[in-house]
Amino acid sequence: MPRDVRDLAWSGESDDALGLFDAAIDATASFHGDPLGLCKKALEIDPGLHAARLLQGHVLALSLNAPFRAAAARAIAPLDDPAVAFCEREGLHKAAIEAWLAGEPMRASAILAGIVERWPRDLMALFFSHQADFFAANNDAMLPRLDQALEGWNEGLAGHSWLLGMRAFALEEAGRYAEAEDLAIGAVERQPLDAWAIHARGHVLEMQGRTEEGIAWYRSTEEQWSKDCFFAVHNWWHRALYHLDREEFDDALALYDRGIAPDERSISLNLCDAAALLWRLWLRGVDTGGRWPVVAERFEAHSEAPCHIFNDVHAGLSFAACGQWERFDAHRARLAGTAGTASGHAAMLRDLGLPAIDAAGALARGRAVDAADLLEAAMPHEALMTGSHAQRDILPLTLIEAELRAGRGLSARRRLERRAGARPASAWIARDLARC
Ligand SMILES: [Fe+2]
């Protein structure tokens, strides 16, 4: 069996093909280039290099996109042939991808965690474990998992800097902002194309309301995260968020048009970023022109094949904001059907997804009291939305707006004062406090 740059053995016969897989892993970790194309080339050289199929499966499954998920299933299908042999670690990767495809991100997260524990130098497992934790409401596990894995690494090992970017993000989600910021800056100095590390510092600046520094950071690194980068849309979204906090709505919309507005290549997560920005503007009553219906239209196909709560909620917000009640009701009915099953996706929908969507619907229909009641009851489960603190912030922002519209100024004030502690200069918060 050939061994990769971290001395890990994989099924196959060709060192050249495995070299392409190593390059595909780097492309994945940096969010740049074409990892799927590199895997395809590797498989043309060595069809027995299962690692390349597994990486294709992981990348496609993580897109949370129905057509890509079907492609992920096809990518790993050859491993179902009983005549095909693979090692235990490869079998675990396959099981993790299958869990993703079955709507079980928590199971995927647990399987990948098991791989990392036994083979800490498996960078494919580390990267997708980090992402699976993120999409399985398991952010608390990210930091200890990385710290444990790092004990099996040294600075000279290929790919070490990717772990620093991941650890910076995990530190940020753990609220250890100063350490996260230092590590992110160091990781970007070592690897300027580490879009995840750039993003980790972006999160710190967002959480601390350091909007001027956030805008400057994203402007100074723009070449590194916006060109040939499949994490560009989300970074444009972060850059626009700083402007929202400053109530610079025209600037936020200009960035939306420049880097976030969906097109035919947009995956579900890109649509979520678009909806997440437009919803914040909708809460503020900002006229966003014809942008919402474009997002709702593109969400329709994803709504027909729901696979993850993060998409489900953002699709619901889009239909509600547009007043597309036929789509909204059909979406809700499909999700209610899923919520009646025994899957992990179902449990997330029951406790958080459906109440959040119902709250958005109620707010858009002018029933602010209902919206506030629904969201207040769902907030103990807010982590089930998955994603980062910054992404889930859409829930408390919506709750505060619902309370303000419902005449519950006292409760809204308490929440706003807590937020103001972390963001004393926020123009958004100042305006809402004046409404209480
Ligand atoms: Fe983010």
Coordinates of C-alpha atoms and ligand atoms in Angstrom, one line a residue:
M1 CA 0.0 0.0 0.0
P2 CA 1.4 3.5 -0.9
R3 CA 1.9 5.9 2.0
D4 CA 0.9 9.6 2.0
V5 CA 3.0 12.6 3.0
R6 CA 2.1 11.9 6.6
D7 CA 3.2 8.3 6.3
L8 CA -0.4 6.9 6.4
A9 CA -1.1 3.9 4.2
W10 CA -4.0 3.8 1.8
S11 CA -5.3 1.1 -0.5
G12 CA -3.9 1.4 -4.1
E13 CA -0.8 0.8 -6.1
S14 CA 0.4 4.2 -7.4
D15 CA 2.5 6.7 -5.5
D16 CA 1.8 9.2 -8.3
A17 CA -2.0 8.8 -7.8
L18 CA -1.5 9.2 -4.0
G19 CA 0.5 12.4 -4.7
L20 CA -2.6 13.8 -6.5
F21 CA -4.7 12.7 -3.5
D22 CA -2.3 14.6 -1.2
A23 CA -2.7 17.7 -3.4
A24 CA -6.5 17.2 -3.3
I25 CA -6.5 17.2 0.5
D26 CA -4.5 20.4 0.6
A27 CA -6.9 22.0 -1.9
T28 CA -9.8 20.9 0.3
A29 CA -8.2 22.2 3.5
S30 CA -7.4 25.6 1.9
F31 CA -10.8 25.8 0.1
H32 CA -8.9 26.5 -3.1
G33 CA -8.5 24.8 -6.4
D34 CA -10.3 21.7 -7.6
P35 CA -10.1 18.8 -5.2
L36 CA -12.7 16.8 -7.1
G37 CA -10.8 17.2 -10.3
L38 CA -7.5 16.1 -8.6
C39 CA -9.3 13.0 -7.2
K40 CA -10.6 12.2 -10.7
K41 CA -7.1 12.3 -12.1
A42 CA -5.8 10.2 -9.3
L43 CA -8.5 7.5 -10.0
E44 CA -7.6 7.5 -13.7
I45 CA -4.1 6.5 -12.7
D46 CA -5.1 4.1 -10.0
P47 CA -8.8 3.1 -9.8
G48 CA -8.0 1.2 -6.6
L49 CA -7.1 4.4 -4.7
H50 CA -10.1 4.4 -2.5
A51 CA -8.9 7.5 -0.6
A52 CA -9.7 9.5 -3.7
R53 CA -13.3 8.2 -3.9
L54 CA -13.7 8.8 -0.2
L55 CA -12.5 12.4 -0.5
Q56 CA -14.9 13.0 -3.4
G57 CA -17.7 11.5 -1.3
H58 CA -16.8 13.7 1.7
V59 CA -16.6 16.9 -0.3
L60 CA -19.8 16.3 -2.2
A61 CA -21.8 15.1 0.9
L62 CA -20.6 18.2 2.9
S63 CA -22.2 20.5 0.3
L64 CA -25.6 19.7 1.8
N65 CA -26.9 19.9 -1.8
A66 CA -29.3 17.3 -3.2
P67 CA -27.6 16.8 -6.6
F68 CA -24.1 16.7 -5.0
R69 CA -25.3 14.3 -2.4
A70 CA -26.4 11.9 -5.2
A71 CA -23.0 12.3 -6.7
A72 CA -21.4 11.5 -3.3
A73 CA -23.3 8.3 -3.2
R74 CA -22.1 7.4 -6.7
A75 CA -18.5 8.3 -5.8
I76 CA -18.4 5.7 -3.0
A77 CA -20.7 3.1 -4.6
P78 CA -17.8 1.0 -6.1
L79 CA -16.8 0.2 -2.5
D80 CA -20.1 -1.7 -2.1
D81 CA -18.8 -4.4 -4.4
P82 CA -18.0 -7.4 -2.1
A83 CA -15.0 -8.1 -4.3
V84 CA -13.4 -4.8 -3.4
A85 CA -11.1 -4.9 -0.4
F86 CA -10.4 -1.8 1.8
C87 CA -8.8 -1.2 5.1
E88 CA -10.6 -0.5 8.4
R89 CA -10.0 3.2 8.3
E90 CA -11.3 3.5 4.7
G91 CA -14.4 1.6 5.8
L92 CA -15.0 4.0 8.6
H93 CA -14.7 6.9 6.1
K94 CA -17.3 5.3 3.9
A95 CA -19.6 4.8 7.0
A96 CA -19.2 8.5 7.9
I97 CA -20.2 9.6 4.4
E98 CA -23.1 7.2 4.4
A99 CA -24.2 8.7 7.7
W100 CA -24.1 12.2 6.2
L101 CA -26.2 11.0 3.3
A102 CA -28.7 9.4 5.7
G103 CA -29.3 12.8 7.4
E104 CA -27.3 11.8 10.4
P105 CA -24.6 14.4 10.9
M106 CA -24.2 13.5 14.6
R107 CA -23.4 9.9 13.6
A108 CA -21.0 11.1 10.9
S109 CA -19.3 13.3 13.5
A110 CA -18.9 10.4 15.9
I111 CA -17.4 8.1 13.3
L112 CA -14.9 10.7 12.1
A113 CA -14.0 11.4 15.7
G114 CA -13.2 7.7 16.1
I115 CA -10.9 7.8 13.1
V116 CA -9.1 10.9 14.4
E117 CA -8.6 9.3 17.8
R118 CA -6.9 6.2 16.4
W119 CA -5.2 7.8 13.4
P120 CA -4.5 11.4 14.3
R121 CA -2.5 12.0 11.1
D122 CA -5.4 11.3 8.9
L123 CA -5.9 14.8 7.6
M124 CA -9.0 13.9 5.6
A125 CA -10.6 12.6 8.8
L126 CA -9.5 15.7 10.8
F127 CA -10.8 18.1 8.3
F128 CA -14.2 16.5 7.9
S129 CA -14.5 15.7 11.6
H130 CA -14.0 19.5 12.2
Q131 CA -16.7 20.2 9.6
A132 CA -19.0 17.5 10.8
D133 CA -18.8 18.8 14.4
F134 CA -19.8 22.2 13.0
F135 CA -22.8 20.8 11.2
A136 CA -23.8 18.4 14.1
A137 CA -24.2 21.0 16.8
N138 CA -21.1 19.6 18.3
N139 CA -18.9 22.7 18.3
D140 CA -17.7 22.1 21.9
A141 CA -15.9 19.0 20.7
M142 CA -13.8 20.7 18.1
L143 CA -11.1 22.1 20.3
P144 CA -10.4 19.0 22.5
R145 CA -10.4 16.8 19.4
L146 CA -7.8 19.0 17.6
D147 CA -5.7 19.3 20.7
Q148 CA -5.6 15.6 21.1
A149 CA -4.8 15.0 17.4
L150 CA -2.0 17.6 17.5
E151 CA -0.2 15.4 20.0
G152 CA 0.4 13.1 17.1
W153 CA 1.8 15.9 14.9
N154 CA 4.9 18.0 14.7
E155 CA 5.4 21.4 12.9
G156 CA 7.4 19.8 10.2
L157 CA 4.7 17.4 9.1
A158 CA 3.0 18.3 5.8
G159 CA -0.4 20.0 6.4
H160 CA 0.4 21.1 10.0
S161 CA -0.7 24.7 9.3
W162 CA -4.2 23.6 8.3
L163 CA -4.6 22.3 11.8
L164 CA -3.7 25.7 13.2
G165 CA -6.5 27.4 11.1
M166 CA -8.9 24.8 12.4
R167 CA -7.8 25.2 15.9
A168 CA -8.1 29.0 15.6
F169 CA -11.7 28.5 14.6
A170 CA -12.4 26.1 17.4
L171 CA -10.9 28.5 19.9
E172 CA -13.2 31.3 18.6
E173 CA -16.2 29.1 19.0
A174 CA -15.1 28.3 22.5
G175 CA -15.0 32.1 23.2
R176 CA -11.2 32.2 23.6
Y177 CA -10.9 35.1 21.3
A178 CA -7.4 36.4 22.0
E179 CA -5.8 33.0 21.5
A180 CA -8.0 32.4 18.4
E181 CA -6.9 35.7 16.8
D182 CA -3.2 35.1 17.4
L183 CA -3.3 31.6 16.1
A184 CA -5.4 32.6 13.0
I185 CA -2.9 35.4 12.1
G186 CA 0.0 33.0 12.5
A187 CA -1.7 30.4 10.4
V188 CA -2.4 32.9 7.6
E189 CA 1.3 34.1 7.7
R190 CA 2.4 30.5 7.2
Q191 CA -0.2 29.7 4.6
P192 CA -1.7 32.8 3.0
L193 CA -4.4 30.8 1.2
D194 CA -5.8 29.3 4.4
A195 CA -9.3 30.7 3.9
W196 CA -10.5 28.9 7.0
A197 CA -7.9 30.7 9.2
I198 CA -8.7 34.1 7.6
H199 CA -12.3 33.3 8.4
A200 CA -11.4 32.4 12.0
R201 CA -10.1 35.9 12.7
G202 CA -13.1 37.3 10.9
H203 CA -15.3 35.5 13.4
V204 CA -13.3 36.9 16.4
L205 CA -13.7 40.4 15.0
E206 CA -17.5 39.8 14.4
M207 CA -18.0 38.4 17.9
Q208 CA -16.2 41.4 19.5
G209 CA -18.0 44.0 17.3
R210 CA -14.6 45.2 15.9
T211 CA -16.2 46.1 12.7
E212 CA -13.6 48.6 11.4
E213 CA -10.9 46.0 11.9
G214 CA -13.1 43.3 10.3
I215 CA -13.6 45.3 7.1
A216 CA -9.9 46.1 7.0
W217 CA -9.0 42.4 7.5
Y218 CA -11.2 41.2 4.8
R219 CA -10.1 44.0 2.4
S220 CA -6.4 43.3 3.0
T221 CA -6.8 39.5 2.5
E222 CA -9.3 39.7 -0.4
E223 CA -7.1 38.1 -3.0
Q224 CA -6.6 35.2 -0.6
W225 CA -10.2 34.2 0.0
S226 CA -12.1 35.5 -3.1
K227 CA -10.2 34.1 -6.0
D228 CA -10.6 30.5 -7.0
C229 CA -11.9 29.8 -3.5
F230 CA -15.1 27.8 -2.8
F231 CA -15.3 29.5 0.6
A232 CA -15.6 33.0 -1.0
V233 CA -19.4 33.5 -0.6
H234 CA -19.3 32.9 3.1
N235 CA -16.4 35.3 3.6
W236 CA -18.2 38.0 1.6
W237 CA -21.1 37.4 4.0
H238 CA -18.8 38.0 7.0
R239 CA -17.5 41.2 5.5
A240 CA -21.1 42.4 4.9
L241 CA -22.0 41.6 8.5
Y242 CA -19.7 44.3 9.8
H243 CA -21.5 46.8 7.7
L244 CA -24.8 45.7 9.1
D245 CA -23.6 46.2 12.7
R246 CA -22.7 49.7 11.6
E247 CA -26.1 50.1 9.9
E248 CA -24.3 50.8 6.6
F249 CA -27.0 49.0 4.6
D250 CA -26.0 50.2 1.2
D251 CA -22.5 48.9 1.7
A252 CA -23.9 45.5 2.8
L253 CA -26.1 45.3 -0.2
A254 CA -23.2 46.3 -2.5
L255 CA -21.2 43.4 -1.1
Y256 CA -24.2 41.1 -1.5
D257 CA -24.4 41.9 -5.2
R258 CA -20.6 41.6 -5.5
G259 CA -20.1 38.2 -3.9
I260 CA -23.2 36.7 -2.3
A261 CA -26.1 36.9 -4.8
P262 CA -26.8 33.4 -5.9
D263 CA -26.4 32.1 -9.4
E264 CA -26.7 28.7 -11.1
R265 CA -23.6 27.4 -9.4
S266 CA -24.7 28.2 -5.9
I267 CA -24.9 25.3 -3.4
S268 CA -27.3 25.3 -0.5
L269 CA -24.8 26.9 1.9
N270 CA -24.3 29.8 -0.5
L271 CA -28.1 30.3 -0.5
C272 CA -28.1 30.2 3.3
D273 CA -25.5 33.0 3.4
A274 CA -27.7 35.1 1.0
A275 CA -30.8 34.4 3.1
A276 CA -29.0 35.1 6.3
L277 CA -27.9 38.6 5.1
L278 CA -31.2 39.5 3.5
W279 CA -33.2 38.3 6.6
R280 CA -31.2 40.7 8.8
L281 CA -32.0 43.5 6.4
W282 CA -35.6 42.4 6.3
L283 CA -35.7 42.6 10.1
R284 CA -34.5 46.2 9.7
G285 CA -37.2 47.0 7.1
V286 CA -34.6 47.7 4.4
D287 CA -35.8 47.5 0.9
T288 CA -33.7 44.8 -0.8
G289 CA -35.4 45.2 -4.2
G290 CA -35.8 42.0 -6.2
R291 CA -33.1 40.0 -4.4
W292 CA -35.4 37.9 -2.1
P293 CA -37.4 36.2 -4.9
V294 CA -34.2 35.0 -6.6
V295 CA -33.0 33.3 -3.4
A296 CA -36.5 31.8 -2.8
E297 CA -36.6 30.4 -6.3
R298 CA -33.2 28.8 -5.9
F299 CA -34.1 27.3 -2.6
E300 CA -37.1 25.5 -4.1
A301 CA -35.1 22.5 -5.3
H302 CA -33.4 22.2 -2.0
S303 CA -36.7 22.4 -0.1
E304 CA -37.9 19.5 -2.2
A305 CA -35.1 17.3 -0.8
P306 CA -34.5 18.5 2.7
C307 CA -31.3 17.1 4.2
H308 CA -30.1 19.5 6.9
I309 CA -31.7 21.8 9.4
F310 CA -29.4 24.7 8.5
N311 CA -30.7 24.8 4.9
D312 CA -34.3 24.0 6.1
V313 CA -34.5 27.1 8.3
H314 CA -32.9 29.5 5.8
A315 CA -35.2 28.2 3.1
G316 CA -38.2 28.8 5.4
L317 CA -37.0 32.4 6.2
S318 CA -36.7 33.1 2.4
F319 CA -40.2 31.9 1.6
A320 CA -41.7 33.8 4.5
A321 CA -39.8 37.1 3.7
C322 CA -41.1 36.9 0.1
G323 CA -44.7 36.1 1.3
Q324 CA -44.6 33.0 -0.9
W325 CA -47.0 31.2 1.4
E326 CA -47.7 28.2 -0.9
R327 CA -44.0 27.4 -1.0
F328 CA -43.7 28.1 2.7
D329 CA -46.5 25.8 3.6
A330 CA -45.3 23.0 1.3
H331 CA -41.8 23.4 2.8
R332 CA -43.1 23.2 6.3
A333 CA -45.3 20.2 5.5
R334 CA -42.4 18.3 4.1
L335 CA -40.3 19.1 7.1
A336 CA -43.1 18.1 9.5
G337 CA -43.1 14.7 7.7
T338 CA -39.3 14.3 8.2
A339 CA -39.7 15.4 11.8
G340 CA -41.9 12.4 12.4
T341 CA -39.2 9.9 11.5
A342 CA -36.4 8.6 13.8
S343 CA -33.5 10.3 12.1
G344 CA -31.1 12.8 13.7
H345 CA -32.4 15.4 11.3
A346 CA -35.9 14.8 12.6
A347 CA -34.9 15.5 16.2
M348 CA -33.3 18.8 15.2
L349 CA -36.4 19.8 13.3
R350 CA -38.7 19.0 16.1
D351 CA -36.8 21.0 18.8
L352 CA -35.6 23.9 16.7
G353 CA -36.2 23.8 13.0
L354 CA -39.9 23.9 12.8
P355 CA -40.4 26.4 15.7
A356 CA -37.9 28.7 14.0
I357 CA -39.6 28.5 10.7
D358 CA -43.0 28.9 12.3
A359 CA -41.7 32.0 14.1
A360 CA -40.4 33.5 10.8
G361 CA -43.8 32.8 9.2
A362 CA -45.6 34.4 12.2
L363 CA -43.4 37.5 12.1
A364 CA -43.8 37.9 8.4
R365 CA -47.6 37.6 8.8
G366 CA -47.7 40.3 11.4
R367 CA -48.1 38.0 14.4
A368 CA -45.2 39.2 16.4
V369 CA -46.5 37.8 19.8
D370 CA -46.6 34.3 18.3
A371 CA -43.2 34.7 16.8
A372 CA -41.7 35.8 20.1
D373 CA -43.4 32.9 22.0
L374 CA -42.2 30.3 19.5
L375 CA -38.6 31.6 19.5
E376 CA -38.4 32.1 23.2
A377 CA -39.5 28.5 23.7
A378 CA -37.0 27.2 21.1
M379 CA -33.9 29.2 22.3
P380 CA -32.7 26.5 24.8
H381 CA -32.2 24.3 21.7
E382 CA -30.6 27.1 19.6
A383 CA -27.4 25.0 19.1
L384 CA -29.4 22.6 17.0
M385 CA -29.5 25.1 14.2
T386 CA -25.8 24.1 13.8
G387 CA -23.2 26.4 12.3
S388 CA -21.3 29.1 14.2
H389 CA -22.3 31.5 16.9
A390 CA -22.3 34.2 14.2
Q391 CA -24.7 32.2 12.0
R392 CA -27.0 31.2 14.8
D393 CA -27.2 34.8 15.9
I394 CA -30.1 35.1 13.4
L395 CA -32.3 33.5 16.0
P396 CA -31.8 36.0 18.9
L397 CA -31.9 38.9 16.4
T398 CA -35.2 37.6 15.2
L399 CA -36.5 37.1 18.7
I400 CA -35.5 40.6 19.7
E401 CA -37.3 42.1 16.7
A402 CA -40.3 40.0 17.5
E403 CA -40.3 41.2 21.0
L404 CA -40.0 44.8 20.0
R405 CA -42.9 44.5 17.5
A406 CA -44.9 42.6 20.2
G407 CA -44.4 45.4 22.7
R408 CA -42.2 43.4 25.0
G409 CA -39.7 46.1 25.4
L410 CA -38.4 45.0 28.8
S411 CA -37.4 41.6 27.6
A412 CA -35.9 43.0 24.4
R413 CA -33.9 45.5 26.5
R414 CA -32.4 42.8 28.7
R415 CA -31.2 40.8 25.6
L416 CA -29.9 44.0 24.0
E417 CA -28.0 45.1 27.0
R418 CA -26.3 41.7 27.2
R419 CA -25.3 42.0 23.5
A420 CA -24.1 45.5 24.0
G421 CA -21.6 44.2 26.6
A422 CA -19.8 42.4 23.8
R423 CA -20.4 45.1 21.1
P424 CA -20.4 48.5 22.8
A425 CA -20.1 50.4 19.5
S426 CA -22.9 48.6 17.7
A427 CA -25.2 51.1 15.9
W428 CA -27.7 48.3 15.3
I429 CA -28.0 47.6 19.1
A430 CA -28.1 51.3 19.9
R431 CA -31.0 51.8 17.5
D432 CA -32.9 48.8 19.0
L433 CA -32.3 50.0 22.6
A434 CA -33.9 53.3 21.6
R435 CA -37.0 51.4 20.5
C436 CA -37.5 49.6 23.8
Ligands
FE1 FE -18.4 31.9 9.4

